[in-house]
XYZ file of C-alpha atoms in Angstrom:
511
model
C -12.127 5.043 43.181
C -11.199 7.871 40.999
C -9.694 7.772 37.411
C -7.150 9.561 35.290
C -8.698 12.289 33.109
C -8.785 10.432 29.379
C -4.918 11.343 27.954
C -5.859 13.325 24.296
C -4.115 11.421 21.253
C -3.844 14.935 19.752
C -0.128 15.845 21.374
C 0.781 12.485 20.568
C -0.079 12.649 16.402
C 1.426 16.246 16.465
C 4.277 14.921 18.027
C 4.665 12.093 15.617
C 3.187 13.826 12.590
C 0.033 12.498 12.165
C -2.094 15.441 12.446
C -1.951 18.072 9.362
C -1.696 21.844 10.653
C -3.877 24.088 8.109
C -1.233 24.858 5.440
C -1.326 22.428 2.739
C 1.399 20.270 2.091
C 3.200 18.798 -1.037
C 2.172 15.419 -2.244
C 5.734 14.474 -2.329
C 6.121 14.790 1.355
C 2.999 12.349 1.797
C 4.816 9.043 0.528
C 4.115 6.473 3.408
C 6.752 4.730 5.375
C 7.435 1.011 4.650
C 5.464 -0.115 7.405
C 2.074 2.229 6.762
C -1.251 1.174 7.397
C -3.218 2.544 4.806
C -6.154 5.418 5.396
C -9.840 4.279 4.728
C -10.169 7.350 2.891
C -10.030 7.968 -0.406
C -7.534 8.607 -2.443
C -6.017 11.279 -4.266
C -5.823 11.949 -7.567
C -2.408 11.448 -9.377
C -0.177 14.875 -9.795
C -2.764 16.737 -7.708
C -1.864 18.205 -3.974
C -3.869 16.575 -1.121
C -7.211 19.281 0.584
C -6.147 20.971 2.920
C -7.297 19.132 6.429
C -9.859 20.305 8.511
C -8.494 22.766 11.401
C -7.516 21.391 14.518
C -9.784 21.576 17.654
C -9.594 24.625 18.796
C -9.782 23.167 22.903
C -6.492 21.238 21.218
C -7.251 18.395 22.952
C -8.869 15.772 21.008
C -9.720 14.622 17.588
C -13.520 14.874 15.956
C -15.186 11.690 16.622
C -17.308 11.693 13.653
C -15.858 10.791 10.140
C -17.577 9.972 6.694
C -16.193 9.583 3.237
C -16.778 12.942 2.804
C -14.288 14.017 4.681
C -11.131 14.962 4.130
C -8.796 12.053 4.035
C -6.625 11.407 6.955
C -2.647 11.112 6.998
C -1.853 7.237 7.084
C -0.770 5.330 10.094
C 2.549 3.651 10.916
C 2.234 0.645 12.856
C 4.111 1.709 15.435
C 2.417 4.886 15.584
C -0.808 2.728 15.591
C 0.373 0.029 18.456
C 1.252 3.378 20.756
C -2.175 5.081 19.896
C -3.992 2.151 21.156
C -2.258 1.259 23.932
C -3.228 4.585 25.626
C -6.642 3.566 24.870
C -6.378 -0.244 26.220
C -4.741 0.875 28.946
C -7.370 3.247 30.047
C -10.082 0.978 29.410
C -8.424 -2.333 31.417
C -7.925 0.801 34.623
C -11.821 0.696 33.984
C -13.784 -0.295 37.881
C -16.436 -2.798 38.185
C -16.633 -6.449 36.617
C -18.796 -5.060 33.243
C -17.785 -0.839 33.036
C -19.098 0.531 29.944
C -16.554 1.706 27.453
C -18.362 4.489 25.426
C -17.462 7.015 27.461
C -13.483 6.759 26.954
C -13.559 5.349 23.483
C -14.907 8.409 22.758
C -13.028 10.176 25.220
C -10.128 9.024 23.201
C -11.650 9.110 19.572
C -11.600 5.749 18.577
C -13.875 6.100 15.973
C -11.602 8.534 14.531
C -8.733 6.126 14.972
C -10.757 3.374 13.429
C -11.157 5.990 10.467
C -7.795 6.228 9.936
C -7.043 2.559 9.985
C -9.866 -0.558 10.707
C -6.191 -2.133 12.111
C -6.708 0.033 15.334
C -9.913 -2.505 16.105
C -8.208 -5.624 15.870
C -5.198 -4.546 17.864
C -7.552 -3.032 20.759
C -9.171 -5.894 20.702
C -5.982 -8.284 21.002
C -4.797 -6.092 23.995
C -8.539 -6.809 25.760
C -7.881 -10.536 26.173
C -7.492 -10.132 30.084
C -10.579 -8.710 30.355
C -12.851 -10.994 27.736
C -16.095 -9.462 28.602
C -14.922 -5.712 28.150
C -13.221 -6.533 24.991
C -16.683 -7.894 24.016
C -18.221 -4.766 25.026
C -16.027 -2.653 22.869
C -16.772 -5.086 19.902
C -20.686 -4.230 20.486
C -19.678 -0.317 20.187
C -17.385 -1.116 17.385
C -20.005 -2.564 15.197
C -21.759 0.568 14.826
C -19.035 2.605 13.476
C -17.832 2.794 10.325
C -16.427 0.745 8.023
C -18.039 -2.528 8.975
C -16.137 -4.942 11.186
C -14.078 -7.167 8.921
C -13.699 -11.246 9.016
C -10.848 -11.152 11.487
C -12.723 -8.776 14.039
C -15.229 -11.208 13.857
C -12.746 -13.760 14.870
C -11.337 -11.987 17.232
C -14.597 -11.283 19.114
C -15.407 -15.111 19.228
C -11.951 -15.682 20.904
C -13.399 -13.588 23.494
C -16.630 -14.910 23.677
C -14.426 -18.370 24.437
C -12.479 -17.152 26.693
C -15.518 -15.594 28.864
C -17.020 -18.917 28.798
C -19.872 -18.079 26.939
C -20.056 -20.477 23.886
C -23.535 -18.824 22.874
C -22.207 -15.518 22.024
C -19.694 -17.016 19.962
C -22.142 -18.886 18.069
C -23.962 -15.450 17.974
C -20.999 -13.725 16.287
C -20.440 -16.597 14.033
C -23.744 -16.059 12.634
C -23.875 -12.484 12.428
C -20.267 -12.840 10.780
C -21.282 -15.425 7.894
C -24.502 -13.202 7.186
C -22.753 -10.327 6.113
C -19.334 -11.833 5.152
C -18.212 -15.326 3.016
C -17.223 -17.113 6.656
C -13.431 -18.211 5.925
C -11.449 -21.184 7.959
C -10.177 -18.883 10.215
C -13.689 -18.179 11.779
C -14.696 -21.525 11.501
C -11.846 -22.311 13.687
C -12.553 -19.525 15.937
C -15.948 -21.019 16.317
C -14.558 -24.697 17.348
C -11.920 -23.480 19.312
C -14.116 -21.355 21.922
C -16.560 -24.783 21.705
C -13.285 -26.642 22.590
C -11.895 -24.207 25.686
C -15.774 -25.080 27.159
C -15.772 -28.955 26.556
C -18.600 -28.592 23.969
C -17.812 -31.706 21.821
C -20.754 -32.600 19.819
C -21.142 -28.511 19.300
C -16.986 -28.487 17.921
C -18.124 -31.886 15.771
C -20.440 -29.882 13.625
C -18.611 -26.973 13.126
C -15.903 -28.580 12.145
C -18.518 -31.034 9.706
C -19.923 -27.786 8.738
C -16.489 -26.669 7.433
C -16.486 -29.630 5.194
C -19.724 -28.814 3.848
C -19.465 -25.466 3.268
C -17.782 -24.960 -0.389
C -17.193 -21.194 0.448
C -14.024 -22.593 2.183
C -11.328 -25.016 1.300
C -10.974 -28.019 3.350
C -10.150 -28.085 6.879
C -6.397 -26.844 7.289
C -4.310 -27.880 10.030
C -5.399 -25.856 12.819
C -9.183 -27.390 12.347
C -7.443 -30.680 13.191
C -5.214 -29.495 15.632
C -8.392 -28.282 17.493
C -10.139 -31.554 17.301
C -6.670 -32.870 18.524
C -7.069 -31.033 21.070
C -10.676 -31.442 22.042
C -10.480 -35.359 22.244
C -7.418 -34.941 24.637
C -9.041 -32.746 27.026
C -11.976 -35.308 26.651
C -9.884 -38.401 27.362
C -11.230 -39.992 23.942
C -6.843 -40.976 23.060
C -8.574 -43.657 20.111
C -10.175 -40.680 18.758
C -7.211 -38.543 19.128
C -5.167 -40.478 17.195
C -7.586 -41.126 14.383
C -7.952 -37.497 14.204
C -3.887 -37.296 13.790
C -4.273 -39.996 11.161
C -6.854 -38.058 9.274
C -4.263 -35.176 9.270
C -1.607 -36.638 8.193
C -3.831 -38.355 5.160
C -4.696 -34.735 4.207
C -1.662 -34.222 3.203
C -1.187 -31.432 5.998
C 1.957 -31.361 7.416
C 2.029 -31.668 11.184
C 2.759 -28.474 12.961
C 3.776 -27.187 16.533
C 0.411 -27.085 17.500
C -0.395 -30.749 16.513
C 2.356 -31.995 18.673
C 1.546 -30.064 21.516
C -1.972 -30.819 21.149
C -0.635 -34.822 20.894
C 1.630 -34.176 23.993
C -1.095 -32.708 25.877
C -3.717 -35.328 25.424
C -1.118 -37.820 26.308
C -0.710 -36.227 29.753
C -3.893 -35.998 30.557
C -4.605 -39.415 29.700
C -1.201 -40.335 31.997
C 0.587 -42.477 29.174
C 3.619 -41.505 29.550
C 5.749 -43.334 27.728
C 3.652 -42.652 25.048
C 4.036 -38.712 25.368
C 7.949 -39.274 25.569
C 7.479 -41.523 22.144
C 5.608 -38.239 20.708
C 8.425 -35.802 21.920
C 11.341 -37.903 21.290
C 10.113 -37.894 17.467
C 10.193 -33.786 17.779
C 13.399 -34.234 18.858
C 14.585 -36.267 15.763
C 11.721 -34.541 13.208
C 11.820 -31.365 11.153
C 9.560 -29.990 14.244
C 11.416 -28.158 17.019
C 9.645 -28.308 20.759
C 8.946 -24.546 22.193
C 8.581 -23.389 25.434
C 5.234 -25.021 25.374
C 6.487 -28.218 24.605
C 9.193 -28.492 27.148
C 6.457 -26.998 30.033
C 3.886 -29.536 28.877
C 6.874 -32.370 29.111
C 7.639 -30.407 32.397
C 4.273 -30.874 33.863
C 3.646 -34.527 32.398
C 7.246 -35.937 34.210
C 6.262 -33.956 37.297
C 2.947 -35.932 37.644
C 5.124 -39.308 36.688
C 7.404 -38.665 39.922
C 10.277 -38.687 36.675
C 12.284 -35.902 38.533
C 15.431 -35.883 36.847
C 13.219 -35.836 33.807
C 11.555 -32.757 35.258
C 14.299 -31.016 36.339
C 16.063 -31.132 32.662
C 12.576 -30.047 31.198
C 12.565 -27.202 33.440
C 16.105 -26.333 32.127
C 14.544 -26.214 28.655
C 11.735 -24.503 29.321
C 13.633 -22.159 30.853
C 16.540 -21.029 28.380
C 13.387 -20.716 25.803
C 11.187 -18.480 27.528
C 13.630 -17.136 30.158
C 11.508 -17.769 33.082
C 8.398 -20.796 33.828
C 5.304 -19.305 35.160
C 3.795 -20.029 38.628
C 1.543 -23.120 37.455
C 4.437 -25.500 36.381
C 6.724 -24.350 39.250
C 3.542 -25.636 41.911
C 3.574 -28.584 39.603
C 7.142 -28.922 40.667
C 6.900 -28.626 44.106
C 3.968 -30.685 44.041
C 6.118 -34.204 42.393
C 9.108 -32.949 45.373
C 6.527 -33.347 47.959
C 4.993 -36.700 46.699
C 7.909 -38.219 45.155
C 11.254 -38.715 47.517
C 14.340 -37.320 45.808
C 17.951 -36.251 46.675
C 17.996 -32.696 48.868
C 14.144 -32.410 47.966
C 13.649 -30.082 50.852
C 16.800 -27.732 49.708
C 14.965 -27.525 46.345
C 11.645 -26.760 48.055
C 12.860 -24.140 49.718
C 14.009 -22.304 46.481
C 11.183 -22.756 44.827
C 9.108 -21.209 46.893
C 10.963 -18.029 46.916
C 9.658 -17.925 43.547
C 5.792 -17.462 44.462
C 4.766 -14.345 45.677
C 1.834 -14.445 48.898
C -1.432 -15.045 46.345
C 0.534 -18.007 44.576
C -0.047 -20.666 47.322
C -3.118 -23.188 46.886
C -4.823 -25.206 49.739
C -3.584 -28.524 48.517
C 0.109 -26.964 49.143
C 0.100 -26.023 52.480
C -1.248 -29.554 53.320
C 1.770 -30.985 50.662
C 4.249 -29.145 52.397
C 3.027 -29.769 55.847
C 3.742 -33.320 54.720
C 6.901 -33.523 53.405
C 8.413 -31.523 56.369
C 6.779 -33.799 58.827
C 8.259 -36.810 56.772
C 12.055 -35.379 56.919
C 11.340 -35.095 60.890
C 12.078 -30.857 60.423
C 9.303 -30.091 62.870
C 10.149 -25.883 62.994
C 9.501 -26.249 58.962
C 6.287 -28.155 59.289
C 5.240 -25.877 62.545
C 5.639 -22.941 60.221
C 3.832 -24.495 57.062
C 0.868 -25.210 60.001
C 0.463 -21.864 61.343
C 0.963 -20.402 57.481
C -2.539 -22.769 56.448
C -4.232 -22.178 60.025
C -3.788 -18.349 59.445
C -5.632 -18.693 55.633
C -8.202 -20.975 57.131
C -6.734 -24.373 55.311
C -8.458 -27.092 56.399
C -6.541 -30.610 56.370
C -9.041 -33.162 55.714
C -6.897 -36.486 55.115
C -6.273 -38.775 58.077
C -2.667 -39.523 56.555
C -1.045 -35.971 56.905
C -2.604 -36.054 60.227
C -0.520 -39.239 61.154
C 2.448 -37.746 59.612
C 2.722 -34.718 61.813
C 2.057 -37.481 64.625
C 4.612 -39.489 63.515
C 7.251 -36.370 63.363
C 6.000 -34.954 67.381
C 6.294 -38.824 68.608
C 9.838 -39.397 66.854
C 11.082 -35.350 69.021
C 9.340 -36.530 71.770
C 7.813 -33.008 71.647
C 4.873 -33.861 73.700
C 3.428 -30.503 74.689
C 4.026 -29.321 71.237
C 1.676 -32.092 70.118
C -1.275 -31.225 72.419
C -0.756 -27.875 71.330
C -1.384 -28.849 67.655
C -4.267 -30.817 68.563
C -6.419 -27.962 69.968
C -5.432 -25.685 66.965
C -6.659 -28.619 64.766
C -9.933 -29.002 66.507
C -10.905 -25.330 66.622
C -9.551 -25.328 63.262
C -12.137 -28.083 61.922
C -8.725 -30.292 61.062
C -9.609 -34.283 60.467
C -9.298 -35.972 63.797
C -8.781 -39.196 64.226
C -8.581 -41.459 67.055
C -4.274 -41.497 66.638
C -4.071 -38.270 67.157
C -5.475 -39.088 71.103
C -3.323 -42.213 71.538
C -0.172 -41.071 70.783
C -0.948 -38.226 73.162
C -1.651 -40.806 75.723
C 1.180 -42.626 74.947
C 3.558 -39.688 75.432
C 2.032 -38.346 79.171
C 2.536 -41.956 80.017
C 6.254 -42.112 78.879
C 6.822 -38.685 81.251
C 4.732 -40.076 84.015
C 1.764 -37.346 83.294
C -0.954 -39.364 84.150
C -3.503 -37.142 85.015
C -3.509 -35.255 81.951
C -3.319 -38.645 79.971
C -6.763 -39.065 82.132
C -7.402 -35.781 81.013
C -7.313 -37.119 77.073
C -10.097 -39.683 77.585
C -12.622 -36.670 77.976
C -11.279 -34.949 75.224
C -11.915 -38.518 72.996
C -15.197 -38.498 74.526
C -16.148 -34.756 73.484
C -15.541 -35.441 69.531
C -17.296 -38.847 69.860
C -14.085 -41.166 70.158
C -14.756 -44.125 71.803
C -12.285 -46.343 73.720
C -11.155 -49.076 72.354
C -8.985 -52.023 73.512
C -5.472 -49.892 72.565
C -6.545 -47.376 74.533
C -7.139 -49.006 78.110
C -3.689 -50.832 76.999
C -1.835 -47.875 76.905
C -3.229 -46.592 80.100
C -2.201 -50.111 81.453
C 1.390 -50.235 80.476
C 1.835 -46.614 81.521
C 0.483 -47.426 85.467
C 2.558 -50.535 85.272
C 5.509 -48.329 84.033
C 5.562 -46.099 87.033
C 5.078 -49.471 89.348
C 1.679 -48.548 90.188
C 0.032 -51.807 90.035
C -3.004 -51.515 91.516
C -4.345 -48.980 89.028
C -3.178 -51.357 86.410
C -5.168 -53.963 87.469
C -8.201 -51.971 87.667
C -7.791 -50.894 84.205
C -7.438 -54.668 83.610
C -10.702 -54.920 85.107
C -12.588 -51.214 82.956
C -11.088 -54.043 80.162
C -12.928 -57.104 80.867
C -16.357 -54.519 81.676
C -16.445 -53.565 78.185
C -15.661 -57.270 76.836
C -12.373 -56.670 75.588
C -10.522 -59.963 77.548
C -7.267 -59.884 78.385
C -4.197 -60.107 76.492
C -2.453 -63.958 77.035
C 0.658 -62.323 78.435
C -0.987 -60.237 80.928
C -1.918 -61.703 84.503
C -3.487 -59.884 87.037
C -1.398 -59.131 89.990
């Protein structure tokens, strides 16, 4: 796979004035904009003219990479000017192949220690734009550390965000460490450190941070995102007494509650399934000096939708929607998901335009075997034929007996009999459940059209997956010889009864 040459930053600074040509300027043409991050470097002395800067690069096409205090300072940043710098470099760096590239080659490609030089800001913003990719921004962080000026508090933070949200709660506690050995550790990393411990279900580990804050009298007391994140942490846990002691302790704290708490409160609730307690909690939003977000109403959204509270849903989704102008892919399979379990007016009608909202990659197993399901249930057999050959073709496997009966029940109701044997052959090549139904109401159907030897044909097929015969079995052959006034081969299946001890039923006489 080939990549795009590194882009210089040089054109760009020129362009935006950020790098110096060799004729000295004015100090009165220096004066920063209102939104300038300032240089690292130092500065100059009052009524005096800045040095002249250092020449550009003769190739023109990049900055030094090496910078020291002895240097001449560098022109300040906007932070625009900085957002647009680093971009180029995040975006180069996220084009990166291979699950762990190494990203010396275009930080330096694109002088970001230079960058870093002229503002420590550039790190934390790179870093921000690395979330996707957890374990590269981690990388960078490593290379960052050994530049100039020292990573600050918040870069530490950062970095442990990362470390949480590669799942790897030991190199957060790494950074942590390395942070409060060369820095006074601040809430903000605390909380860094018991929110990765948190995202990976670490609950003892998030218990003594968060005692740890307590203790340590380099910080003030825990502030309302340390007991947000314990919020949090008990409702992922499904400890709700401990949840709500932790709300208590917050609100004794004299902390007021925030968004985040009531989220956090919301969230727990669903995943505990109390739902009238999780409307209590966002009906006091509703009358409280806290608005709900977009998370709120998607968390409502997704706790209705597992209730089968559809209207509820449906005016959630209507929230969520005119706050964020769109609801991702996860709470629209969590709709489709309570229209397939839950019966509702035109469900199908809003099925179908919901799915023209997920793109080919956006399916899951679970529904293709939903929607097979709830087409066989509204008797649309072309729908549930399609949602069949859809799962067959990404090797979905139905393993419950009950959708199985359902697309039965939905052949048997069309009397679409050679439809149905063709199903069952896809579903035993395809490794579907069988189940002995599946063979019966095959039998049933040849018998209704007077097929009888390929409903003779179904008891070796029953005998090939292990299906024994039962009593229903020789009854339906019985009724469907006595159907087509062929009474002798009714009575000897009368007889294959009585051979394998089944009797006779009391309203059956031999003839």
């Amino acid at each position: 796979m080939s990549r795009r040459p590194a882009r210089s930053l040089l054109p760009l600074l020129r362009r935006r004035g950020l790098h110096d040509s060799t004729t000295p300027r004015a100090s009165t043409s220096v004066s920063p904009p209102s939104d300038a991050i300032p240089s690292t470097s130092f500065p100059w002395p009052p009524h005096s003219p800045p040095p002249t800067p250092p020449a550009p690069d003769p190739a023109g096409t990049r900055w030094s990479a090496s910078w020291s205090p002895d240097s001449p300072p560098l022109p300040p940043f906007t932070a625009a000017q900085l957002r647009a710098a680093v971009s180029s470099i995040a975006d180069s760096l996220l084009a990166l192949p291979g699950p762990d590239p190494d990203p010396a080659p275009d930080l330096h490609a694109h002088s970001f220690p230079t960058l870093l030089a002229v503002s420590p800001l550039a790190s934390l913003e790179l870093l921000s734009l690395l979330r996707p990719k957890p374990r590269l921004g981690l990388a960078v962080f490593s290379f960052r550390r050994a530049l100039s000026p020292a990573p600050a508090l918040g870069e530490f933070a950062l970095a442990i965000s990362l470390a949480s949200r590669a799942r790897d709660p030991d190199a957060a506690a790494l950074l942590f460490a390395d942070a409060a050995a060369t820095h006074s550790p601040d809430q903000a990393l605390y909380n860094a450190l018991m929110a990765a411990y948190m995202h990976n279900g670490l609950l003892d580990n998030c218990l003594e941070t968060f005692h740890a804050l307590e203790r340590d009298r380099r910080c003030g007391p825990p502030n309302v995102d340390s007991y947000n994140i314990l919020i949090a942490l008990f409702g992922r846990s499904l400890l709700v007494d401990h949840m709500e002691a932790t709300l208590g302790s917050l609100d004794a704290s004299g902390h007021p509650r925030t968004i985040g708490t009531y989220n956090a409160i919301i969230a727990g609730y669903l995943t505990a399934w109390m739902w009238d307690k999780m409307e209590a909690v966002f009906q006091e939003m509703l009358s409280g000096h806290v608005a709900p977000d977009a998370t709120t109403h998607l968390l409502m959204l997704r706790g209705y939708a597992h209730a089968g509270m559809i209207y509820k849903m449906e005016q959630a989704y209507e929230r969520a929607y005119k706050h964020a102008g769109k609801v991702d892919i996860v709470h629209i399979r969590a709709m489709l998901c309570a229209y397939c379990k839950f019966d509702h007016v035109d469900r199908i009608q809003k099925i179908e335009e919901l799915l023209q909202r997920l793109g080919p990659h956006d399916y899951r197993p679970w529904l293709y075997v939903l929607l097979i399901r709830v087409y066989a249930q509204e008797g649309l057999v072309e729908g549930m034929e399609l949602r069949i050959a859809e799962a067959l073709e990404r090797n979905v496997i139905v393993t419950t007996v009950q959708v199985m009966r359902s697309i039965i029940s939905s052949y048997f109701q069309c009397d679409a009999v050679d439809k149905l044997a063709h199903f069952v052959q896809q579903a035993e090549e395809a490794g579907w459940k069988l189940c002995r139904s599946l063979y019966h109401c095959k039998m049933v159907m040849y018998g209704k059209h007077q097929r009888l030897e390929e409903m003779h044909r179904v008891l070796d097929e029953m005998e090939c997956f292990k299906f024994d015969k039962t009593k229903k079995t020789f009854w339906i052959m019985h009724k469907a010889y006595v159907s087509c006034g062929r009474r002798t081969e009714a009575n000897s299946i009368l007889g294959m009864m009585w051979k394998h001890g089944f009797g006779l039923p009391s309203s059956v006489s031999v003839q």
